[in-house]
Coordinates of C-alpha atoms in Angstrom, one line a residue:
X274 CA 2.4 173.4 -147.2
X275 CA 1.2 177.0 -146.9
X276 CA -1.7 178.1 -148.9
X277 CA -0.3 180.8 -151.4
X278 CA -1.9 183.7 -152.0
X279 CA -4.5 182.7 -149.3
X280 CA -2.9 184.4 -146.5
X281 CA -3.3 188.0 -148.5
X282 CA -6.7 187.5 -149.5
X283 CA -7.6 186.5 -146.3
X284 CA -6.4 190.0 -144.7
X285 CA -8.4 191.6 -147.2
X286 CA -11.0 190.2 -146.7
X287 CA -10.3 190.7 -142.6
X288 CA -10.0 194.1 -143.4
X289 CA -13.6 194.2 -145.4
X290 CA -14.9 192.0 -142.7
X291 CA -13.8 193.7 -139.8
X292 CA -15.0 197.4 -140.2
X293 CA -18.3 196.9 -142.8
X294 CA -20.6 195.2 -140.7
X295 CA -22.5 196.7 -138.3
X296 CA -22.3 195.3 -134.3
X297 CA -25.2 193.3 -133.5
X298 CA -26.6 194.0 -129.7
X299 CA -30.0 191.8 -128.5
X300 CA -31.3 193.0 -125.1
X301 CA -33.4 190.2 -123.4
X302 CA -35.3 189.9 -120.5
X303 CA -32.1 189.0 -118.2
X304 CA -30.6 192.3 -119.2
X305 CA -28.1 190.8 -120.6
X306 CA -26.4 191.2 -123.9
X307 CA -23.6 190.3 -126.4
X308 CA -22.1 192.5 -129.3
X309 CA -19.9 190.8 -132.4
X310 CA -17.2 192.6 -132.1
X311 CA -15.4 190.3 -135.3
X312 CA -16.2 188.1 -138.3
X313 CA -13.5 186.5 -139.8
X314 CA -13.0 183.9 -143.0
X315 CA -10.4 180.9 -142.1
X316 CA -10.9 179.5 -145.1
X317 CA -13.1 179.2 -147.8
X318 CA -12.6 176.0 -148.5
X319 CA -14.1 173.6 -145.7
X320 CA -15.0 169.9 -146.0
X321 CA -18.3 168.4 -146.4
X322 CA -19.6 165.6 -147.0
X323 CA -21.6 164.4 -150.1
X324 CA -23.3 161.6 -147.9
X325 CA -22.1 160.8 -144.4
X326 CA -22.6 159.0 -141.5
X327 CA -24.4 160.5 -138.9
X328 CA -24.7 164.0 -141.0
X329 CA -23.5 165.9 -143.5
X330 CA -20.6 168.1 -141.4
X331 CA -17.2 167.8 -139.9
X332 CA -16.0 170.9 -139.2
X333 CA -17.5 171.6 -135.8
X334 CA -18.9 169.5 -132.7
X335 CA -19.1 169.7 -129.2
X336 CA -17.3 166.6 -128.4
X337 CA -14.0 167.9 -130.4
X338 CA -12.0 169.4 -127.7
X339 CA -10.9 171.3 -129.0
X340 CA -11.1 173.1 -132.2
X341 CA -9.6 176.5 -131.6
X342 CA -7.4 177.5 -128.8
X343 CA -5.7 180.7 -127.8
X344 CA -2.1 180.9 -126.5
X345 CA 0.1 183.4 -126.3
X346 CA -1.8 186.1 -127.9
X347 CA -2.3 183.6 -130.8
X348 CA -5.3 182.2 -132.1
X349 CA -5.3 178.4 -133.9
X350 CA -7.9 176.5 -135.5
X351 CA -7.8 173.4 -136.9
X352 CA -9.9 171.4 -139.8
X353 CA -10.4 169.5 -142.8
X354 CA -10.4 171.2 -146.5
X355 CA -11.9 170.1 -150.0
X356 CA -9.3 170.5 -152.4
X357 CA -9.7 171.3 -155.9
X358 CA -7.2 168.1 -156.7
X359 CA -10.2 166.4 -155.3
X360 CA -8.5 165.2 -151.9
X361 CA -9.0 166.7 -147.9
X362 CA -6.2 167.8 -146.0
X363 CA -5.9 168.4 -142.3
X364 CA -5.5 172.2 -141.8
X365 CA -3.8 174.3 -139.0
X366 CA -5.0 178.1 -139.3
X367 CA -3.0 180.5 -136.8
X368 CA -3.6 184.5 -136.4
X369 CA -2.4 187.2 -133.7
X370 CA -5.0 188.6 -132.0
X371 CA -3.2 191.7 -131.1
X372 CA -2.7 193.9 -133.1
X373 CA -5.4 191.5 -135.2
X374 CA -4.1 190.2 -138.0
X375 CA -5.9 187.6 -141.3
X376 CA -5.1 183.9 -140.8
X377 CA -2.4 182.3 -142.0
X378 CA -2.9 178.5 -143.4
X379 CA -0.3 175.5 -143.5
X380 CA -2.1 172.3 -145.0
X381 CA -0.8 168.7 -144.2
X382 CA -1.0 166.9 -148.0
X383 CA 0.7 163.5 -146.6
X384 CA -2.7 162.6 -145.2
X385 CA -5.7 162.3 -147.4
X386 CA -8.7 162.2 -145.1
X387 CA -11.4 160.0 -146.7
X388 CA -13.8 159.0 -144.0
X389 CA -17.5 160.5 -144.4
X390 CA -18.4 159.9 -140.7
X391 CA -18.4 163.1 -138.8
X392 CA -17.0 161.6 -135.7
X393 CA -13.8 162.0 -137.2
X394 CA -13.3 165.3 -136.0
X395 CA -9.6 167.3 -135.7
X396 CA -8.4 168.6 -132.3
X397 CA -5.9 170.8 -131.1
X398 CA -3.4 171.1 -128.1
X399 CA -1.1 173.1 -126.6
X400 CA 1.9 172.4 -123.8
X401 CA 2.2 175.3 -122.2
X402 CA 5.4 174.4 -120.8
X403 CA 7.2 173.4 -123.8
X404 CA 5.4 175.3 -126.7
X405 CA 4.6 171.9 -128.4
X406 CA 0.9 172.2 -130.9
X407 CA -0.5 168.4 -130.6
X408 CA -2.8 167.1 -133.5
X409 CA -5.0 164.5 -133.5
X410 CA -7.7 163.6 -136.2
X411 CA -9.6 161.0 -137.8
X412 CA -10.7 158.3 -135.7
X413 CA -14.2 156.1 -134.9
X414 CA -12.7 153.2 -133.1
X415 CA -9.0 152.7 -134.7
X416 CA -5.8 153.4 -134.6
X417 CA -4.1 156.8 -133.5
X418 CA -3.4 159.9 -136.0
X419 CA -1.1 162.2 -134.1
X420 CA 1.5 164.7 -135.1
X421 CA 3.1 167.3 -132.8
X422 CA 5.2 170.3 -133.7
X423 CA 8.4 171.3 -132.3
X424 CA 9.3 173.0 -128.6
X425 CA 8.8 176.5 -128.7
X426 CA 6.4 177.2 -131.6
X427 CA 3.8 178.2 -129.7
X428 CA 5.3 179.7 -126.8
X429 CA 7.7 181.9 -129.4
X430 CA 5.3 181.8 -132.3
X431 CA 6.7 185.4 -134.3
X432 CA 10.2 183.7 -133.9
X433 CA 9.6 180.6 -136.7
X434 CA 8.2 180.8 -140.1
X435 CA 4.4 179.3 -139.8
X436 CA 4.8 176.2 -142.5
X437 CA 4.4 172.0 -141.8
X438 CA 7.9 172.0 -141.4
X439 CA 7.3 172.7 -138.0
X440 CA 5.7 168.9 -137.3
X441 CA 6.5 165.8 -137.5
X442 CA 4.8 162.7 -139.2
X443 CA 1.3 161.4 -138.6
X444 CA 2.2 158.5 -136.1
X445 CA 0.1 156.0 -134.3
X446 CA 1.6 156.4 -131.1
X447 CA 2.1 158.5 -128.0
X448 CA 4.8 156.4 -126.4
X449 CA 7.3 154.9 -128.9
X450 CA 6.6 151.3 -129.5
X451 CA 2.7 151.3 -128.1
X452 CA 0.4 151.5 -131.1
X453 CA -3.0 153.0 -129.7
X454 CA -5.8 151.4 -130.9
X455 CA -9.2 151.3 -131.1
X456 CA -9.5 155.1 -130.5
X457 CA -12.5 157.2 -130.5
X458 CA -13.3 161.2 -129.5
X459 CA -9.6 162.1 -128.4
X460 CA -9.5 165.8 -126.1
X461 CA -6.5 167.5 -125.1
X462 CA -6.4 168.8 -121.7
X463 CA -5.2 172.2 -120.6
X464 CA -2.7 171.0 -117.4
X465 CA -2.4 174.3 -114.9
X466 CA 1.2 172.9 -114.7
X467 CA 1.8 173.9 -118.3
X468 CA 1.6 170.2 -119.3
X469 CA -0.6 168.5 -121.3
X470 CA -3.4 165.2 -121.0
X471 CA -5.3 163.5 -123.2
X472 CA -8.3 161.3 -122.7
X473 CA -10.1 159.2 -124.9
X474 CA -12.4 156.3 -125.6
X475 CA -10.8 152.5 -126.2
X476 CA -13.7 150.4 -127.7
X477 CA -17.1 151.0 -129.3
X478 CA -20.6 152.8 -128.4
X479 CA -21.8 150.9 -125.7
X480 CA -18.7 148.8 -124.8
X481 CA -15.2 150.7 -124.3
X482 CA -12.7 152.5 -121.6
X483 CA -12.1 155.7 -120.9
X484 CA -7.9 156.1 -120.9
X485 CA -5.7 159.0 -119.7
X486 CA -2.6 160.1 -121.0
X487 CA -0.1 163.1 -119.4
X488 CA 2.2 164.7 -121.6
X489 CA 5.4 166.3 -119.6
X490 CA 6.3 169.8 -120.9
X491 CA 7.9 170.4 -117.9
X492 CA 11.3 167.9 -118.3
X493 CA 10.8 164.9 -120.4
X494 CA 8.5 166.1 -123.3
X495 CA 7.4 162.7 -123.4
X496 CA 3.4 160.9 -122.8
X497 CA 2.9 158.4 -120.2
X498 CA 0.1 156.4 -119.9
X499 CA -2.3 157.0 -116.6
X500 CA -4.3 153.9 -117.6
X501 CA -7.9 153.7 -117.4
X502 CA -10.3 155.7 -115.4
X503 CA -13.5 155.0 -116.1
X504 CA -13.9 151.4 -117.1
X505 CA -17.1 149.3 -119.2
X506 CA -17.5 146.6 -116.3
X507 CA -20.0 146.1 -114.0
X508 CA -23.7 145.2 -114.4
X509 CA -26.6 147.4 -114.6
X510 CA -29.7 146.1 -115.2
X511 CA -28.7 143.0 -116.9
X512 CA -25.6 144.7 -119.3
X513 CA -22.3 144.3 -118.6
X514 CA -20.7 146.7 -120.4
X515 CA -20.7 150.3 -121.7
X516 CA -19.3 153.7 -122.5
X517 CA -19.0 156.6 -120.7
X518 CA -19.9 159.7 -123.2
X519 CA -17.9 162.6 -121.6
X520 CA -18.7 166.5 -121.3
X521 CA -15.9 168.8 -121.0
X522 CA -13.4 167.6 -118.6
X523 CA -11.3 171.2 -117.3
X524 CA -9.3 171.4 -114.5
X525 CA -10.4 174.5 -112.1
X526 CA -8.1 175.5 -108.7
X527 CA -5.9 172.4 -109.6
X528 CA -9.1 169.8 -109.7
X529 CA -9.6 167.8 -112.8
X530 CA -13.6 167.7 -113.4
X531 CA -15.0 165.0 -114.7
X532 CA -19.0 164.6 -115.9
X533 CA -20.7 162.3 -118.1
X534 CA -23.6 160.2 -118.8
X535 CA -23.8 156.1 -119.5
X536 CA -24.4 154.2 -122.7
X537 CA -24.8 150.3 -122.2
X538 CA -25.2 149.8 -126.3
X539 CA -24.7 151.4 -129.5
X540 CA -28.4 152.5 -129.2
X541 CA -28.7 155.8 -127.9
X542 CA -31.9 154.9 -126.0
X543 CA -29.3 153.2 -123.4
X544 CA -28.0 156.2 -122.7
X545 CA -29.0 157.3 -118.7
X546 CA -27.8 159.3 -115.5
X547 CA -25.6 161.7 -114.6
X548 CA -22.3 161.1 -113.4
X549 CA -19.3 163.2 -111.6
X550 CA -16.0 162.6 -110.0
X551 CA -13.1 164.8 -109.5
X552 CA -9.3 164.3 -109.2
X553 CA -7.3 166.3 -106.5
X554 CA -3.7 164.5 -108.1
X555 CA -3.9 164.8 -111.4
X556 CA -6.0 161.6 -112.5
X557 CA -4.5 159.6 -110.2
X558 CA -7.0 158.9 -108.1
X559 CA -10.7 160.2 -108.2
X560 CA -13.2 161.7 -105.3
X561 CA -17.1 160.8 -106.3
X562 CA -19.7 164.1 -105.2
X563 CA -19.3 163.9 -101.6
X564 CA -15.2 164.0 -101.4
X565 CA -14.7 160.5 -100.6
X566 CA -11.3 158.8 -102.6
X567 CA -13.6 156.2 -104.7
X568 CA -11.3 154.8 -107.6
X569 CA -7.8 154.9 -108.4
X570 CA -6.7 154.9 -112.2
X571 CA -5.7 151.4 -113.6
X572 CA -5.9 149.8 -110.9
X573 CA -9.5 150.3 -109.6
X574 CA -10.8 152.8 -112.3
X575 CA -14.7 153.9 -111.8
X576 CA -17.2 152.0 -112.9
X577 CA -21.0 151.8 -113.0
X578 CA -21.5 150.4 -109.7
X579 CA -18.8 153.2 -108.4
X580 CA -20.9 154.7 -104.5
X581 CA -21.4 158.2 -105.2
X582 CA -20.4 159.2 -108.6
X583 CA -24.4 159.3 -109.9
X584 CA -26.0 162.8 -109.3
X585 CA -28.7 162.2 -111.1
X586 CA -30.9 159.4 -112.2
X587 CA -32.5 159.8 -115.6
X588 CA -33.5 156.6 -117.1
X589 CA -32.7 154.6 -120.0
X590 CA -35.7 155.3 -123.1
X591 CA -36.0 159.2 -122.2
X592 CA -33.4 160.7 -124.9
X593 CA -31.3 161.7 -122.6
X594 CA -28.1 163.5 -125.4
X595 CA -24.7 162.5 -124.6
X596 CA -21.6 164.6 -124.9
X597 CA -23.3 167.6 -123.0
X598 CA -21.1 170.4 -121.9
X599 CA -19.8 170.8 -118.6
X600 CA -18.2 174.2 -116.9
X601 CA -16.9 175.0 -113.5
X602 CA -17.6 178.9 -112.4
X603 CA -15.4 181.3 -110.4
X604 CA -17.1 179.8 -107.5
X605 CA -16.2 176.5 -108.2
X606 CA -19.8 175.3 -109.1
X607 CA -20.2 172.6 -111.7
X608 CA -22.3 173.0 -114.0
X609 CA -23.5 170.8 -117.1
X610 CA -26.2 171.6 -119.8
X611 CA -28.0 168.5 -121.4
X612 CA -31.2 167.6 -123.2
X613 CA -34.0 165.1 -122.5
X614 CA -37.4 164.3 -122.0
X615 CA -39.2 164.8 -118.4
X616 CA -37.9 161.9 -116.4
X617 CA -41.6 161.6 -115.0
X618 CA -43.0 159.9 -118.0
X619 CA -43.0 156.9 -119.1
X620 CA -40.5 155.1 -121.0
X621 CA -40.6 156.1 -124.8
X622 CA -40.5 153.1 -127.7
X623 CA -37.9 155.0 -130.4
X624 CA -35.8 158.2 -130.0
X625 CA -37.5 160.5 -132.2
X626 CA -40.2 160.6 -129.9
X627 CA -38.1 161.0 -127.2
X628 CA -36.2 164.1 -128.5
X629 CA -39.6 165.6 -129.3
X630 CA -40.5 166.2 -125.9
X631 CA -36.7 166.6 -125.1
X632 CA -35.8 170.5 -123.5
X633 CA -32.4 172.0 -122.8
X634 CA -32.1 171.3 -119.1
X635 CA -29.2 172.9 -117.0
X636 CA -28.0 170.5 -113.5
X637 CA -25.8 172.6 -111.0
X638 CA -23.3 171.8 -108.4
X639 CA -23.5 174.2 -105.2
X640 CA -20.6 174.6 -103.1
X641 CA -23.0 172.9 -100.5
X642 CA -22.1 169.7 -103.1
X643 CA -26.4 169.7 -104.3
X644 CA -27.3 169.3 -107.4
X645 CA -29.9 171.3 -108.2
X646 CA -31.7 171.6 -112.0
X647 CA -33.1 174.0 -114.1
X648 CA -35.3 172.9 -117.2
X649 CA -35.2 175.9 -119.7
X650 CA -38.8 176.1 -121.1
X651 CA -38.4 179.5 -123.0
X652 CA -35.0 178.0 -125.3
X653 CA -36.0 176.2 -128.4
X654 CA -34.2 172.9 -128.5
X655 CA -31.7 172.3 -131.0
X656 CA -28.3 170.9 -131.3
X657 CA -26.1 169.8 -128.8
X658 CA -25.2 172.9 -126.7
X659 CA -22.2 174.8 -124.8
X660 CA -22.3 176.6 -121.7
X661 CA -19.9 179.2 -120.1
X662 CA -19.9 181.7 -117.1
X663 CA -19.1 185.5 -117.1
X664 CA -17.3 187.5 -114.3
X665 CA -20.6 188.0 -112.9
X666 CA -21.6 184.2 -113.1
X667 CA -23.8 184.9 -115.8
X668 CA -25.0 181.8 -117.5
X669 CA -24.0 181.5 -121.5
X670 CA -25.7 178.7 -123.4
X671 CA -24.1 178.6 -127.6
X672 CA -25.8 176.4 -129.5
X673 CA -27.6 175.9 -133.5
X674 CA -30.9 176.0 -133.8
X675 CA -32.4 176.0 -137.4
X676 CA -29.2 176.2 -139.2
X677 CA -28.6 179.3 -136.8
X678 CA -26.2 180.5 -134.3
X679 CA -27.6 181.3 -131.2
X680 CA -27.3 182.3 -127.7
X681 CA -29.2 182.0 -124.3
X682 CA -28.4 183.4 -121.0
X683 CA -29.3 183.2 -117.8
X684 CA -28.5 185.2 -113.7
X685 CA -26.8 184.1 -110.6
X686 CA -29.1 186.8 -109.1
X687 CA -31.8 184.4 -110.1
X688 CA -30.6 180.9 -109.7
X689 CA -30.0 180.5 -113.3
X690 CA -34.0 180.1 -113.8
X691 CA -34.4 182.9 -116.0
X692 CA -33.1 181.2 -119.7
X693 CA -33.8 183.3 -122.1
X694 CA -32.5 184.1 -126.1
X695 CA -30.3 186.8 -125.9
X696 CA -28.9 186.6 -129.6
X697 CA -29.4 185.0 -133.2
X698 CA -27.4 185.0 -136.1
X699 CA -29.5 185.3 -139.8
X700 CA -26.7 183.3 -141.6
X701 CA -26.7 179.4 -142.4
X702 CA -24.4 177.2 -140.3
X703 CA -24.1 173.5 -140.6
X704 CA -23.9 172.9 -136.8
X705 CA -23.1 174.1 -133.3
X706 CA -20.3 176.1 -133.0
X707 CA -17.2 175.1 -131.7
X708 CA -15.4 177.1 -128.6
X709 CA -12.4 178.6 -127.8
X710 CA -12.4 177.5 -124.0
X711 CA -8.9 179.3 -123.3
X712 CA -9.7 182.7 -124.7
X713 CA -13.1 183.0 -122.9
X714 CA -11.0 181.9 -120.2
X715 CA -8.5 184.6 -120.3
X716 CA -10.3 187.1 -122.1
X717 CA -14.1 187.2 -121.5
X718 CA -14.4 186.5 -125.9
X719 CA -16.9 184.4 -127.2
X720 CA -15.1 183.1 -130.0
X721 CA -16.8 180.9 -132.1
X722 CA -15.7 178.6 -134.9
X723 CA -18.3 177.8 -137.5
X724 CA -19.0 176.7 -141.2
X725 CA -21.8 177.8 -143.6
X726 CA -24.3 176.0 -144.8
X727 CA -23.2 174.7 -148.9
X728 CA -25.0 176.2 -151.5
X729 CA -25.0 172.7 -153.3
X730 CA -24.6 169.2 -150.6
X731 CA -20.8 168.5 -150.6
X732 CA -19.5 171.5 -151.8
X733 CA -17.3 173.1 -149.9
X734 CA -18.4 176.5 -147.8
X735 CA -17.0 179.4 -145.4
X736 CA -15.6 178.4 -142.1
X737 CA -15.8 181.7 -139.8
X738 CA -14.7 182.7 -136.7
X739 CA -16.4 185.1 -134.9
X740 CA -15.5 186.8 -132.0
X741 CA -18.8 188.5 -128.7
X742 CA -18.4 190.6 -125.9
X743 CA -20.7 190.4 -123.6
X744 CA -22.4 193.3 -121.5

């Protein structure tokens, strides 16, 4: 269903929002700088929750890969909506970025979302070879909610008329006749082969698989199922199962990148280490840090107990965050940003007094295959964060820090030891901001999906996007 009348306010108000305010430049000490450049209103009706688990807001988290995604000089966002009917809908927002245009709206009414647990996040995919959007939403350990669009639409998006017509049902399946169950934190892959993969948790905090899926844009416009590749066996230190919390995995010179950190139980005080592994075929089979072949998908996924795929050893009790963010620069250096306290103290009794000695800490890959790290004292910790490079390997760190947007940078010139604020937004958001990976990607734009802060807890706010240059 499109939204009527929403589609003309929202150009209005594109047109009010896009030439009245004023560009905002911070210089900092690493003479670097970023400029908005665009402020845009999706919708001003987002979900929130009256009382949720694990927080208040749904509408943006690091984990949900992704949230916006540019193709074809289009820009989509997807989300949840409170309804004055009282129900939330999954939403698919769409605009073209050049010339720019307001956002146009289609809401999906045969699916009432009514979970208040903000794991439950929406993604979005696109096939590049095909055209196909892929949706999935709603999930904390069951059963798959998927819908994909069409061939074509996205590839030939001025050519159809932009309405739910364009999709197919919410199904529990990928492959006819193989329900997926027990599903948790689903992320679409951008394949440089113009397909598609998907990855996600089977199982709980503390106890499931890791599963990989490839869709073929290419010829079949099917999914197959990879099979695991990073399994919950083994034993470390007396548990015998656990989760692997994933940063971003992105594919970089046809290498699938892979970094995470372990859980061995639904306490976060069991998360510990840092782990990496790469795939030269796709996710068939999987190189730990030092290039040897050290699992094979299905058959011999990685585990715990895995030689060579730790990089770093921070221990259990030291509130170490899972679902950091992971990027790989023009130079093929890994890089992932995490928080934790100094893994030189002792072990901490709870996690609140872990996270209050806890600092945004960046670990680095050199194309010498060290991992080096850099603790960033001058940042003030808050939520979880992203990180991106520039043309210049410039260091980007996007993150919410008292109900603020902000951003930290960092030089190649200087090891990526200089962290420093470089911008802050005045207005209210409810969390960290989510990315759009592809259009920083392609275009060198921070564009940034976000949702104000409710004037009343529950109501529904502003979701923005909002578009930085850097200089």
């Amino acid at each position: 269903m499109m939204k009527k009348g929403l589609a003309l306010l929202l150009v209005l108000a594109v047109m009010i929002t896009t030439f009245s305010f004023s560009s905002v430049s911070v210089q900092a000490v690493t003479g670097v700088s970023v400029v908005k450049i665009n402020d845009q209103v999706i919708d001003t009706q987002g979900h929130n929750f009256s009382s949720g688990k694990y927080g208040l807001y749904i509408n943006s988290a690091i984990h949900a890969q992704d949230m916006m995604v540019t193709h074809n000089n289009y820009q989509y966002a997807v989300y949840y909506s409170k309804e004055s009917n009282g129900k939330s809908y999954v939403n698919l927002a769409r605009r073209k970025l050049s010339p720019k245009s307001g956002w146009s709206v289609i809401t999906f009414t045969d699916y009432n979302f009514t979970s208040n647990d903000t794991h439950n996040t929406a993604v979005i995919g696109i096939s590049r070879a095909d055209g196909t959007i892929h949706l999935a939403f709603d999930h904390h350990n069951n059963d798959l909610h998927y819908r994909v669009s069409q061939q074509g639409v996205a590839n030939n998006p001025e050519s159809v008329v932009w309405s739910t017509n364009l999709f197919g049902p919410v199904t529990s399946q990928l492959i006819p006749g193989q329900t997926e169950t027990k599903v948790t934190y689903p992320r679409f892959i951008d394949v440089p082969n113009g397909n598609l993969q998907f990855i996600r948790r089977s199982g709980g905090s503390g106890d499931g698989d890791t599963i990989l899926y490839t869709y073929n844009g290419n010829s079949t416009h099917s999914w197959k199922k990879n099979g695991i590749i990073i399994s919950s066996e083994g034993n470390y230190n007396g548990s015998t199962s656990r989760n692997a919390y994933l940063d971003r995995p992105q594919y970089f010179n046809n290498k699938l990148y892979l970094t995470w950190v372990w859980r061995e139980a639904p306490d976060a005080m069991t998360n510990h280490d840092i782990m990496f592994a790469y795939s030269e075929d796709y996710g068939a089979t999987w190189k730990n840090n030092s290039g040897t072949v050290v699992a094979t998908t299905e058959s011999d996924p990685m585990k715990v107990s895995t030689a060579g795929l730790k990089v770093r050893t921070i221990n259990q009790n030291h509130g170490l965050m899972n679902h950091g963010y992971s990027y790989v620069d023009d130079k093929g250096r890994v890089h992932v940003v995490t928080s934790h306290a100094p893994e030189g103290n002792p072990n901490y009794s709870t996690w609140e007094l872990a996270r209050a000695d806890a600092k945004y800490t960046h670990y680095w890959r050199g194309t010498d295959k060290v991992w080096r790290k850099n603790v960033m004292n001058s940042v003030p910790l808050g939520s979880r964060s992203q990180i991106v490079f520039d043309s210049n390997n410039t260091g980007l760190m996007i993150f919410n820090q008292g109900n603020r947007v902000k951003i930290a940078a960092a030089t190649e010139a200087n090891n990526w030891n200089d962290w420093g604020l470089i911008y802050t937004n005045n207005a209210m958001y409810s969390q960290s901001p989510s990315l759009d990976f592809q259009r920083w990607k392609t275009e060198g734009i921070l564009s940034l999906l976000t949702q104000e802060i409710p004037a009343t807890t529950g109501a529904a706010s502003e979701i923005h996007e909002y578009d930085f240059r850097i200089e």
